[in-house]
Coordinates of C-alpha atoms in Angstrom, one line a residue:
M1 CA 17.5 -18.4 11.3
P2 CA 16.1 -15.2 9.8
R3 CA 14.1 -13.0 12.1
L4 CA 11.8 -11.5 9.6
L5 CA 8.6 -11.0 11.4
P6 CA 8.9 -7.3 12.1
H7 CA 9.0 -6.2 8.4
L8 CA 7.0 -9.2 7.2
R9 CA 4.2 -8.1 9.5
A10 CA 4.5 -4.6 8.3
G11 CA 4.5 -5.5 4.6
L12 CA 2.3 -8.7 4.5
V13 CA -0.5 -7.9 6.9
L14 CA -2.8 -7.2 3.9
L15 CA -3.3 -10.9 3.5
A16 CA -4.1 -11.4 7.2
C17 CA -6.6 -8.5 7.0
L18 CA -8.4 -10.4 4.2
I19 CA -8.3 -13.7 6.0
A20 CA -8.8 -12.7 9.6
P21 CA -12.6 -12.3 9.7
S22 CA -13.1 -15.8 8.3
V23 CA -10.7 -17.8 10.5
L24 CA -10.8 -16.3 13.9
R25 CA -12.4 -18.8 16.3
A26 CA -14.9 -17.0 18.5
Q27 CA -14.4 -18.6 22.0
A28 CA -13.9 -17.1 25.4
D29 CA -10.3 -18.0 25.8
C30 CA -9.2 -16.6 22.5
P31 CA -8.3 -13.0 21.9
K32 CA -10.6 -11.1 19.6
A33 CA -10.9 -7.5 18.5
P34 CA -13.3 -5.6 20.7
A35 CA -16.3 -4.0 19.0
P36 CA -16.6 -0.5 20.4
D37 CA -20.2 0.8 20.9
A38 CA -21.3 4.4 20.2
P39 CA -20.3 5.7 23.7
A40 CA -16.9 4.1 23.4
L41 CA -16.3 5.6 20.0
A42 CA -17.4 9.0 21.3
A43 CA -15.0 8.7 24.2
M44 CA -12.1 7.8 21.9
Q45 CA -12.9 10.7 19.7
A46 CA -12.9 13.1 22.6
A47 CA -9.5 11.7 23.8
A48 CA -8.0 11.3 20.3
R49 CA -4.4 12.5 19.8
D50 CA -2.1 12.4 16.8
R51 CA -0.1 9.3 16.3
G52 CA 2.2 8.1 13.6
M53 CA 4.3 10.5 11.5
L54 CA 3.0 13.1 9.1
W55 CA 4.7 15.2 6.4
R56 CA 3.4 18.1 4.3
V57 CA 4.6 17.8 0.7
E58 CA 4.2 21.1 -1.3
K59 CA 4.5 21.8 -4.9
G60 CA 2.9 24.2 -7.4
G61 CA 1.2 26.2 -4.6
R62 CA -0.7 23.1 -3.3
S63 CA -0.2 20.9 -0.3
S64 CA -0.5 17.1 -0.1
W65 CA 0.4 14.9 2.9
L66 CA 2.4 11.8 3.5
Y67 CA 1.4 9.7 6.5
G68 CA 3.2 6.7 8.0
T69 CA 0.8 4.0 9.0
I70 CA 0.7 0.6 10.6
H71 CA -1.3 -2.3 9.3
A72 CA -2.4 -3.6 12.7
A73 CA -3.2 -1.5 15.8
R74 CA -4.9 -1.2 19.1
M75 CA -8.5 -0.1 19.3
E76 CA -7.7 3.1 21.3
W77 CA -5.6 4.3 18.4
L78 CA -8.4 4.4 15.8
M79 CA -9.5 8.0 16.0
P80 CA -7.0 10.4 14.3
G81 CA -5.9 13.5 16.2
P82 CA -6.4 17.1 15.1
A83 CA -3.4 17.4 12.8
V84 CA -4.1 14.1 10.9
A85 CA -7.8 14.8 10.8
G86 CA -7.2 18.3 9.5
A87 CA -5.0 17.0 6.8
I88 CA -7.5 14.4 5.7
Q89 CA -10.3 17.1 5.7
A90 CA -8.1 19.4 3.6
S91 CA -7.4 16.7 1.0
D92 CA -9.3 15.8 -2.2
V93 CA -8.1 12.2 -2.4
V94 CA -7.1 9.7 0.2
A95 CA -4.5 7.3 -1.2
V96 CA -3.4 4.0 0.4
E97 CA -1.1 1.2 -0.7
I98 CA -4.1 -1.0 -1.5
D99 CA -7.8 -0.6 -0.7
I100 CA -8.6 -3.7 1.4
S101 CA -12.3 -3.0 0.9
D102 CA -12.0 -3.9 -2.7
P103 CA -14.2 -7.0 -3.2
D104 CA -11.9 -8.4 -5.9
L105 CA -8.9 -8.8 -3.6
P106 CA -9.6 -12.3 -2.4
A107 CA -9.9 -13.6 -5.9
V108 CA -6.4 -12.2 -6.7
F109 CA -4.8 -14.0 -3.8
A110 CA -6.7 -17.2 -4.5
K111 CA -4.8 -17.4 -7.8
S112 CA -1.5 -18.0 -6.1
G113 CA -1.9 -21.8 -5.9
G114 CA -1.1 -21.8 -2.2
A115 CA -2.5 -25.3 -1.3
A116 CA -0.5 -27.1 -4.0
I117 CA 2.7 -25.2 -3.0
S118 CA 2.2 -26.0 0.7
E119 CA 1.7 -29.7 -0.1
R120 CA 4.9 -29.8 -2.1
L121 CA 7.1 -27.8 0.3
L122 CA 5.9 -28.5 3.9
D123 CA 7.3 -31.6 5.5
A124 CA 5.6 -33.3 8.5
P125 CA 7.7 -31.5 11.2
R126 CA 6.9 -28.0 9.7
R127 CA 3.2 -28.9 9.4
E128 CA 3.2 -30.0 13.0
R129 CA 4.8 -26.7 14.1
I130 CA 2.3 -24.7 12.1
E131 CA -0.6 -26.6 13.5
R132 CA 0.6 -26.3 17.1
L133 CA 1.1 -22.5 16.7
G134 CA -2.3 -22.3 15.0
R135 CA -4.0 -23.9 18.0
K136 CA -2.2 -21.4 20.3
A137 CA -3.3 -18.5 18.0
C138 CA -6.9 -19.8 17.9
V139 CA -6.9 -20.5 14.1
P140 CA -9.2 -23.3 13.2
A141 CA -7.6 -26.5 12.0
G142 CA -7.4 -26.5 8.2
A143 CA -8.1 -22.8 7.8
L144 CA -4.6 -22.1 6.6
Q145 CA -4.3 -25.0 4.1
P146 CA -5.3 -23.0 1.0
L147 CA -2.3 -20.6 1.6
R148 CA 1.3 -21.1 0.5
P149 CA 3.7 -21.7 3.4
L150 CA 5.0 -18.1 3.9
M151 CA 1.4 -16.8 3.9
Q152 CA 0.4 -19.4 6.5
V153 CA 3.1 -18.2 9.0
I154 CA 2.4 -14.5 8.4
T155 CA -1.3 -15.1 9.1
L156 CA -0.3 -17.0 12.2
A157 CA 1.9 -14.0 13.3
M158 CA -1.0 -11.6 12.9
F159 CA -3.2 -13.8 15.1
D160 CA -0.4 -14.1 17.6
A161 CA -0.3 -10.3 17.9
R162 CA -3.8 -10.3 19.2
W163 CA -2.5 -11.6 22.5
S164 CA -0.8 -8.1 22.8
G165 CA -4.0 -6.3 22.0
I166 CA -2.9 -5.5 18.4
H167 CA -5.5 -6.4 15.7
P168 CA -5.4 -6.3 11.9
E169 CA -9.0 -5.3 11.9
F170 CA -7.8 -2.0 13.3
A171 CA -5.3 -1.4 10.5
I172 CA -4.8 2.4 10.3
D173 CA -5.0 2.1 6.5
A174 CA -8.5 0.7 6.8
V175 CA -9.5 3.5 9.1
L176 CA -8.3 6.0 6.6
V177 CA -10.4 4.4 3.9
G178 CA -13.4 4.4 6.1
L179 CA -12.9 8.1 7.0
A180 CA -12.5 9.0 3.4
R181 CA -15.6 7.3 2.2
A182 CA -17.6 8.8 5.1
A183 CA -16.4 12.2 4.0
G184 CA -17.3 11.5 0.3
K185 CA -13.6 11.7 -0.7
R186 CA -12.1 9.6 -3.5
V187 CA -10.0 6.7 -2.5
V188 CA -7.1 5.7 -4.7
A189 CA -4.9 2.6 -4.4
L190 CA -1.2 3.3 -5.1
E191 CA -0.6 -0.3 -6.0
T192 CA -2.6 -3.1 -7.5
A193 CA -3.2 -6.3 -5.7
E194 CA -1.1 -8.1 -8.4
Q195 CA 1.8 -5.7 -7.8
Q196 CA 1.7 -6.2 -4.1
L197 CA 1.4 -10.0 -4.4
A198 CA 4.4 -10.1 -6.7
A199 CA 6.5 -8.2 -4.2
L200 CA 5.5 -10.7 -1.5
M201 CA 6.4 -13.8 -3.3
P202 CA 9.7 -15.6 -2.4
A203 CA 12.2 -15.9 -5.2
S204 CA 12.6 -19.7 -4.7
D205 CA 11.5 -22.7 -2.7
A206 CA 14.7 -22.6 -0.7
E207 CA 14.1 -18.9 0.2
E208 CA 10.5 -19.6 1.1
L209 CA 11.4 -22.4 3.5
E210 CA 14.2 -20.3 5.1
L211 CA 11.7 -17.5 5.7
V212 CA 9.1 -19.9 7.0
D213 CA 11.6 -21.5 9.5
G214 CA 12.7 -18.1 10.7
A215 CA 9.1 -16.9 11.2
L216 CA 8.2 -20.1 13.1
A217 CA 11.2 -19.7 15.4
D218 CA 10.2 -16.1 16.1
M219 CA 6.7 -17.2 17.2
E220 CA 7.9 -20.2 19.2
Q221 CA 10.5 -18.0 21.1
G222 CA 8.1 -15.0 21.5
T223 CA 10.5 -12.6 19.9
G224 CA 8.1 -11.9 17.0
R225 CA 5.4 -10.6 19.4
T226 CA 8.0 -8.4 21.2
M227 CA 9.1 -6.9 17.9
M228 CA 5.5 -6.2 16.9
R229 CA 4.8 -4.4 20.2
Q230 CA 8.0 -2.3 19.7
L231 CA 7.2 -1.3 16.2
T232 CA 3.6 -0.3 17.0
D233 CA 4.8 1.6 20.0
V234 CA 7.3 3.5 17.8
W235 CA 4.4 4.4 15.6
A236 CA 2.1 5.4 18.4
N237 CA 4.7 7.7 20.0
G238 CA 5.9 9.2 16.7
D239 CA 9.4 8.1 17.7
E240 CA 11.3 8.9 14.5
P241 CA 14.8 8.5 16.0
T242 CA 14.0 4.9 17.0
L243 CA 12.3 4.2 13.7
L244 CA 15.4 5.3 11.8
R245 CA 17.4 2.8 13.8
F246 CA 15.1 0.0 12.8
P247 CA 17.8 -2.1 11.2
E248 CA 19.8 -2.0 14.5
W249 CA 17.0 -3.4 16.7
C250 CA 14.7 -5.4 14.5
E251 CA 17.1 -8.4 14.3
C252 CA 15.7 -8.8 10.8
M253 CA 18.6 -7.8 8.5
R254 CA 21.5 -10.0 9.6
T255 CA 21.9 -12.3 6.6
P256 CA 22.0 -11.7 2.8
L257 CA 18.6 -13.2 2.4
E258 CA 17.0 -11.0 5.1
R259 CA 18.5 -7.9 3.5
T260 CA 17.5 -8.9 0.0
F261 CA 13.9 -9.8 1.0
Y262 CA 13.5 -6.6 3.0
R263 CA 14.8 -4.5 0.1
R264 CA 12.4 -6.2 -2.3
L265 CA 9.5 -5.8 0.1
N266 CA 10.1 -2.3 1.2
D267 CA 12.7 -0.1 -0.6
D268 CA 12.2 -1.4 -4.1
R269 CA 8.5 -0.4 -4.1
N270 CA 9.1 3.2 -3.0
A271 CA 10.0 4.8 -6.3
A272 CA 6.7 3.6 -7.9
L273 CA 4.7 4.8 -4.8
A274 CA 6.4 8.2 -5.0
D275 CA 5.7 8.4 -8.8
K276 CA 2.0 7.7 -8.3
L277 CA 1.7 10.2 -5.4
A278 CA 3.5 12.9 -7.5
A279 CA 1.3 12.2 -10.5
L280 CA -1.9 12.6 -8.4
H281 CA -0.6 15.9 -7.0
D282 CA 0.6 17.2 -10.3
G283 CA -2.8 16.3 -11.8
G284 CA -4.4 18.9 -9.5
A285 CA -5.4 16.8 -6.4
R286 CA -4.5 17.5 -2.8
V287 CA -3.6 14.0 -1.7
F288 CA -3.5 12.5 1.8
A289 CA -1.3 9.3 1.3
G290 CA -1.2 6.7 4.0
V291 CA 1.7 4.3 3.5
G292 CA 3.4 1.8 5.8
L293 CA 5.7 3.4 8.3
L294 CA 8.8 1.5 7.2
H295 CA 8.5 3.1 3.8
M296 CA 9.6 6.3 5.5
T297 CA 13.1 4.9 6.3
G298 CA 16.3 4.1 4.5
A299 CA 18.0 5.4 1.4
Q300 CA 14.8 5.2 -0.6
A301 CA 12.6 6.8 2.1
L302 CA 9.4 8.3 0.6
P303 CA 10.0 11.8 2.1
A304 CA 13.4 11.9 0.4
L305 CA 12.0 10.6 -2.9
M306 CA 9.3 13.3 -2.9
R307 CA 12.0 15.9 -2.4
A308 CA 13.9 14.5 -5.4
R309 CA 10.7 15.0 -7.4
G310 CA 10.6 18.7 -6.7
F311 CA 8.4 18.8 -3.6
N312 CA 9.1 20.8 -0.5
V313 CA 8.8 18.2 2.3
Q314 CA 8.4 19.1 6.0
R315 CA 7.6 16.9 8.9
I316 CA 4.6 18.2 10.9
P317 CA 5.3 18.0 14.6
F318 CA 2.4 16.8 16.8
R319 CA 1.5 18.5 20.0
A320 CA 3.0 16.8 23.0
T321 CA 0.6 14.7 25.1
P322 CA 0.2 15.9 28.7

């Protein structure tokens, strides 16, 4: 069975971010994102340190920045440290893969015909597995039915991560958008919702069911939650050596389908992302671009693509934490 949850979670969490507020069951025995009050936010800001990975990309006498993000995080990671905050402050534009505050996004995903596809593809045993995992993840019965099968299991995976204290409401991309708007900076989406949705769609019914079966197995065995913790810890610690070995430890690229799907979801999008970032910079803007961490890896890694477009690219080291 494919073990795809690590990179599925990294690439598909957008959908879960859109759905999460409407389907989380508010009851005492279910994990939910904490709501920090003003004193807690002040304490987090005072203790903030840089996390993730940041590169300065220079060309034409101007600097822009490329920042590897995660799309679900812990509350204590919300406040950027001095290097990241300084780069945001020095920018004119904050660019993200997609602006999840866009009110038109739910309508785009609603066009995918998920309910009809699920009715056609999901047999009784798979429905029972999804329902059982949904109860464990505190997703109300029927809340996932409008979604196609793969989106159902990705949403389940996002809710399952809450048991580890990792919440899609704390997506670092969303934090960047909030900081940008608070500072009066322009926010730019590097992709449209339609483009991202197209990248997420399986190529065939057989592929979708194989991906669904692998994701369900990951959740049932607990391996998906373990991988999610490992990937978010890599981000939190800025652990680039471990990140670059991702194919070795993710257990998610062992079959031709796994490798093809990962390439379509990650590598094949990078050239267009680099082109958009280069065009914004060449147009005169200093850009702070927050893009998923896995886009910084592989033969099509964004830092390498920016070098190929004539930029001087340097990783910015963060100060070690005592």
